[in-house]
Coordinates of C-alpha atoms in Angstrom, one line a residue:
Chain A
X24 CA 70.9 72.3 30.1
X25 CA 69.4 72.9 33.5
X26 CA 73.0 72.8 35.1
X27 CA 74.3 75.4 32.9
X28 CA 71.0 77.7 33.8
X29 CA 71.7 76.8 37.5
X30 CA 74.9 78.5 37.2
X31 CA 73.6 81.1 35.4
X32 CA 70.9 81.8 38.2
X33 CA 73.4 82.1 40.7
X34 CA 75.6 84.2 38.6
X35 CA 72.6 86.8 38.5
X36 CA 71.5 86.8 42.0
X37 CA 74.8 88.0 41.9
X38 CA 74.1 90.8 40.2
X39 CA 75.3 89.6 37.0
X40 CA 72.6 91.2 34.7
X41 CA 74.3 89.5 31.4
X42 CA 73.8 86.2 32.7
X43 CA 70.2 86.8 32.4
X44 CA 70.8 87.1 28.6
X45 CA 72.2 83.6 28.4
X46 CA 68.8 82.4 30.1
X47 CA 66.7 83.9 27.6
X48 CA 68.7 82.9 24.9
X49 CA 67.5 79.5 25.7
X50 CA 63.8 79.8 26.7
X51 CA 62.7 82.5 24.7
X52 CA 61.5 79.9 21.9
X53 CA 59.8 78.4 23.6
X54 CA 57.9 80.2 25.9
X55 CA 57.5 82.6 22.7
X56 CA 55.8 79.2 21.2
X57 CA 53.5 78.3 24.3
X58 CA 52.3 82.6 24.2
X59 CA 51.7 82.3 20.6
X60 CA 49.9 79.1 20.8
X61 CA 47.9 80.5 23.4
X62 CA 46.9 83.9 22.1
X63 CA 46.8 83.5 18.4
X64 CA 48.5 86.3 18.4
X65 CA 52.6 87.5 17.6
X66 CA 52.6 91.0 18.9
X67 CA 50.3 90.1 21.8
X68 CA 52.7 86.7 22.2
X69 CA 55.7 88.8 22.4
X70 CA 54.8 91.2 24.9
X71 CA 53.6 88.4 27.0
X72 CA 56.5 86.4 26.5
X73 CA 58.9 89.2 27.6
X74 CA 56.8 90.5 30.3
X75 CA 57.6 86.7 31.8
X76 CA 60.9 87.2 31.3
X77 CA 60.9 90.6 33.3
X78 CA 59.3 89.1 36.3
X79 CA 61.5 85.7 36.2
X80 CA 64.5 88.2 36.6
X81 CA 62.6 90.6 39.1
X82 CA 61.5 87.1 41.0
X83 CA 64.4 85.7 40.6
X84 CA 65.3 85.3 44.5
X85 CA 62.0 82.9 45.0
X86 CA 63.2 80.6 42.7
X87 CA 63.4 77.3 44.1
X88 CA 66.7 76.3 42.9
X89 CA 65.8 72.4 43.7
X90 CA 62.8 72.8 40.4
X91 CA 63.7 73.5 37.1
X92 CA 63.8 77.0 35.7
X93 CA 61.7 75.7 32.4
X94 CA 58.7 74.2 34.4
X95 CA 58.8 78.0 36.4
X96 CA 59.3 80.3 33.8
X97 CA 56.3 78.0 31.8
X98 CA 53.9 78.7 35.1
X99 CA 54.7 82.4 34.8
X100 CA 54.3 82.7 31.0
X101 CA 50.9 80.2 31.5
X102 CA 49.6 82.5 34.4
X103 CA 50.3 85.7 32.2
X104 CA 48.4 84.4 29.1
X105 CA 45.7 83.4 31.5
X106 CA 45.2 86.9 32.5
X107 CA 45.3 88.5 28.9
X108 CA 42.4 85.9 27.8
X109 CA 40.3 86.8 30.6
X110 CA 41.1 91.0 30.3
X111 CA 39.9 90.5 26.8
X112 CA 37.0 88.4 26.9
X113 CA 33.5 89.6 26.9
X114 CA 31.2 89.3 29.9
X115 CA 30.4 85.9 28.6
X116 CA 32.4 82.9 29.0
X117 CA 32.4 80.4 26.0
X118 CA 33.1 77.6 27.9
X119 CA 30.0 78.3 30.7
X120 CA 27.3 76.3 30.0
X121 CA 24.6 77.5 28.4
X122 CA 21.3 78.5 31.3
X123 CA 18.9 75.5 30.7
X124 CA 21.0 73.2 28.3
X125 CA 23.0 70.4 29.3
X126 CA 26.4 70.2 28.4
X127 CA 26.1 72.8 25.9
X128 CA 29.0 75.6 26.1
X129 CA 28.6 78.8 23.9
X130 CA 31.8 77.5 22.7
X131 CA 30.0 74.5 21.0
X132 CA 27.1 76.7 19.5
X133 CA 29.6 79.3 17.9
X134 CA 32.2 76.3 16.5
X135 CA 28.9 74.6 15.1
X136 CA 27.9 78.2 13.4
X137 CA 31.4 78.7 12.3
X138 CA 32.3 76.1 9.2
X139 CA 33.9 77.1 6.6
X140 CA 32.4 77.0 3.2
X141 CA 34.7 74.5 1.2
X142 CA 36.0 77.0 -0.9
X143 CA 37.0 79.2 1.5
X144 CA 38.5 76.2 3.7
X145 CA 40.7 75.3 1.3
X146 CA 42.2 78.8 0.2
X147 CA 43.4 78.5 4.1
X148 CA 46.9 77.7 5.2
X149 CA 46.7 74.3 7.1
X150 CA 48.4 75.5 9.9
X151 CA 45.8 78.8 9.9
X152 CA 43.4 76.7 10.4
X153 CA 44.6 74.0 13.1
X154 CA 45.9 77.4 15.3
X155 CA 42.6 78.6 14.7
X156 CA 41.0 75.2 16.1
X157 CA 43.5 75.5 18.8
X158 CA 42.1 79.1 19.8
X159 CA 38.6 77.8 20.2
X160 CA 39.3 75.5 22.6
X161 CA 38.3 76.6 26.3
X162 CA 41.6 78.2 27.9
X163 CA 41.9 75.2 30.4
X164 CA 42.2 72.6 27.7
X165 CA 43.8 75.0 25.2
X166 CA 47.0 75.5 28.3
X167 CA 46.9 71.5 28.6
X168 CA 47.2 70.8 25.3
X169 CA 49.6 73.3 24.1
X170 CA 52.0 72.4 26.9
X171 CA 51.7 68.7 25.8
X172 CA 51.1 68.5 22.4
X173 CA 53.6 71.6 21.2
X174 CA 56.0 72.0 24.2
X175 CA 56.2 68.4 24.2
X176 CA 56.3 68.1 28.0
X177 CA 55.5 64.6 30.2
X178 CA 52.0 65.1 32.3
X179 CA 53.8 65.6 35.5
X180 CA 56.0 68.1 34.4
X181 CA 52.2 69.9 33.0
X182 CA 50.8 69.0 36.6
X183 CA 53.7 70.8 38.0
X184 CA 53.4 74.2 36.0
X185 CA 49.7 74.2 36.2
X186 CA 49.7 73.2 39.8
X187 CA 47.2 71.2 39.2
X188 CA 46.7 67.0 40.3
X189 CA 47.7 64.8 37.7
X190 CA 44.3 63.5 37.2
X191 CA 43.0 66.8 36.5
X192 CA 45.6 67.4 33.9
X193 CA 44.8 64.2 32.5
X194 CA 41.0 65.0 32.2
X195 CA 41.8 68.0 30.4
X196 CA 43.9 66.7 27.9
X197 CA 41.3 64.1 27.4
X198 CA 38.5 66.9 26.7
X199 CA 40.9 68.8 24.8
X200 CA 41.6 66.2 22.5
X201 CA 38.0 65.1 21.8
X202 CA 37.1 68.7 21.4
X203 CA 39.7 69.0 18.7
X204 CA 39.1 65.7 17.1
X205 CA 35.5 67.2 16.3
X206 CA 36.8 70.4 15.3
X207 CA 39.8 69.1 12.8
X208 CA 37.8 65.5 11.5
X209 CA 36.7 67.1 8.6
X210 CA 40.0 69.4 7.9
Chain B
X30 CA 26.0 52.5 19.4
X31 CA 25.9 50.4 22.3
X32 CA 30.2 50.2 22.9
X33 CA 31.0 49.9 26.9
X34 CA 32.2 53.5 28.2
X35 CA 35.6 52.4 29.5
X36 CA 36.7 51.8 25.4
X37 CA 36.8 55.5 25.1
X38 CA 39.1 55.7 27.8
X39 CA 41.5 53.4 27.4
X40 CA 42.2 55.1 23.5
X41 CA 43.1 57.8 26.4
X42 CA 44.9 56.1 28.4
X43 CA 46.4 54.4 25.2
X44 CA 47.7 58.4 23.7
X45 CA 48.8 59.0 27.6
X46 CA 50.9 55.7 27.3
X47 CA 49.0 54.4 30.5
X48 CA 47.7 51.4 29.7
X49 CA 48.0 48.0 30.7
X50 CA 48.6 45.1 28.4
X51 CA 45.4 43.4 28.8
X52 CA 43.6 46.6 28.9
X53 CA 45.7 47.5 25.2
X54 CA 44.6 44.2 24.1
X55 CA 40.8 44.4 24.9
X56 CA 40.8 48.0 23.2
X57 CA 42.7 46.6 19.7
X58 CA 40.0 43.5 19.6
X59 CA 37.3 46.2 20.0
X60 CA 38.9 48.3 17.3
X61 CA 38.6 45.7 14.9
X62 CA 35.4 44.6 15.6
X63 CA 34.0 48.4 15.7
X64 CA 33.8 50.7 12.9
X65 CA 32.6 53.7 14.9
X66 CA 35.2 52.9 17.8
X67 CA 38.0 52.6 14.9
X68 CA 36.7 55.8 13.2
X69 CA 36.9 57.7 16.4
X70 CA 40.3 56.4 17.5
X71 CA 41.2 57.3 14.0
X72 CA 40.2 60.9 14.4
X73 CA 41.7 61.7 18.0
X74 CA 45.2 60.8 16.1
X75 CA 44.5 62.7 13.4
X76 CA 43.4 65.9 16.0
X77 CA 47.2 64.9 17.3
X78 CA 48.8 65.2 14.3
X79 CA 47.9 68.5 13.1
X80 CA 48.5 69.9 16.6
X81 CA 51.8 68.3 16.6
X82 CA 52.5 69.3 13.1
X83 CA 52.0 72.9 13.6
X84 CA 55.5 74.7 12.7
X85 CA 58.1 75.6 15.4
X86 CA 58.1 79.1 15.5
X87 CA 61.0 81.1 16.8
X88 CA 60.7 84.2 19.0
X89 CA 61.0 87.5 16.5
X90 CA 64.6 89.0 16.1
X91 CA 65.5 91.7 19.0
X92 CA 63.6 89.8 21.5
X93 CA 66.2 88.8 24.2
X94 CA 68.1 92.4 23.8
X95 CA 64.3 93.7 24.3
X96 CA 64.0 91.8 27.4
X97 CA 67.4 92.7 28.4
X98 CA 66.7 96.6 28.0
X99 CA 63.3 96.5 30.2
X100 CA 65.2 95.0 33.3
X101 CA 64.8 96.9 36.1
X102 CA 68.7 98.6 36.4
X103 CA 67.9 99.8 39.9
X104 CA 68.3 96.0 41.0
X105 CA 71.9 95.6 39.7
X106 CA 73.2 98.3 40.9
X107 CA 72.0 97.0 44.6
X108 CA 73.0 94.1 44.1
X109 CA 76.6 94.6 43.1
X110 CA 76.9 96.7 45.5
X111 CA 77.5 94.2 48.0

């Protein structure tokens, strides 16, 4: 695939606007997936995902044509729903610690005040609820996970679009999963 | 509970597919001698699961003609015009 999208590339630093279409085409799951997953949200998801889209094309001439397109359209779409969770969150931070507690986020005091009553769990869609488990998690391990867990992609390619070391990727992914396996052990 | 630290990471390392034999070996004995170690390990593939089993979704129709409409025309223009 990433042969065919280098051609493609080439073709629309061209000029070739059309050939853009043909990159979308392909991507446009799943970097719809990786906004949705992040945001919680399809309208919000959507914009996102096309505004990465837009600057790919208007960037298209600092692409380093030696990477692959999918690792740097995922760092744009990552960056973008970045920005959107900060814009919208409050002038607290969920995952900052809490002033004279150790170790204790907001994040864990409002996912501790936030059980369901059984009833009300179970008239829930599964999948409600696990994207809803997903959404608490602090951005940092919520991008980690997402890119590894529902894109499916190998820790150095998630090091790569993070631009992060590996061993930080592989801490987060580690907190991320034992902050969900609290959250879902009782789902 | 009075497990060593390092079990905890190797059920890591185990779900990152980074760990060595012996290290593999020393975490299944400690599973089955463990409960709370085997409960745990239990629930981190469980967490995986769901996360994994969350549905593919697909962007909504009209999204790539969407995208295609908000490109800046200005920039093909130049650029053909080379």
């Amino acid at each position: 695939m990433e042969t065919i999208v280098k051609r493609r590339i080439k073709q629309v630093i061209k000029g070739d606007q059309d050939a853009y279409g043909e990159i979308v085409e392909l991507y446009r799951d799943k970097v719809f997936q990786l906004c949705y997953r992040m945001l919680g949200d399809r309208h919000e998801a959507e914009d996102i995902a096309q505004e990465a889209f837009i600057r790919a094309f208007i960037n298209i001439n600092s692409f380093n044509q030696n990477l692959k397109f999918s690792s740097w359209i995922y760092r744009i779409a990552t960056n973008l729903c970045i920005d959107r969770i900060r814009k919208k969150k409050p002038d607290y931070f969920l995952d900052a610690e809490v002033p004279g507690t150790e170790g204790l986020t907001m994040y864990s005091q409002i996912s501790s005040d936030t059980v369901l009553p059984e009833d009300e769990l179970e008239s829930l869609e599964l999948q409600d609820e696990v994207q809803k488990e997903i959404s608490k998690l602090p951005e940092k391990y919520r991008m980690a996970i997402v890119l590894k867990y529902i894109e499916e992609l190998s820790l150095n390619e998630i090091s790569e679009i993070l631009d992060l070391p590996l061993g930080t990727v592989k801490t987060r992914i580690h907190r991320g999963r034992e902050a969900l396996r609290q959250q879902l052990k009782n789902v | 509970m009075s497990c060593p630290d390092h079990i905890v990471d190797y059920m890591h390392d185990y779900l990152d597919e980074e760990i060595s034999e012996r290290e593999e070996q020393e975490l299944r004995k400690h599973l089955h001698s463990c409960s709370d170690c085997e409960q745990h390990f239990r629930e981190l593939k469980k967490a995986i699961a769901f996360v994994q089993n969350t549905s593919h979704i697909k962007a909504p129709d009209g999204f790539t003609a969407s995208v295609m409409a908000k490109l800046p025309k200005e920039k093909k223009k130049l650029e053909m015009s080379r």
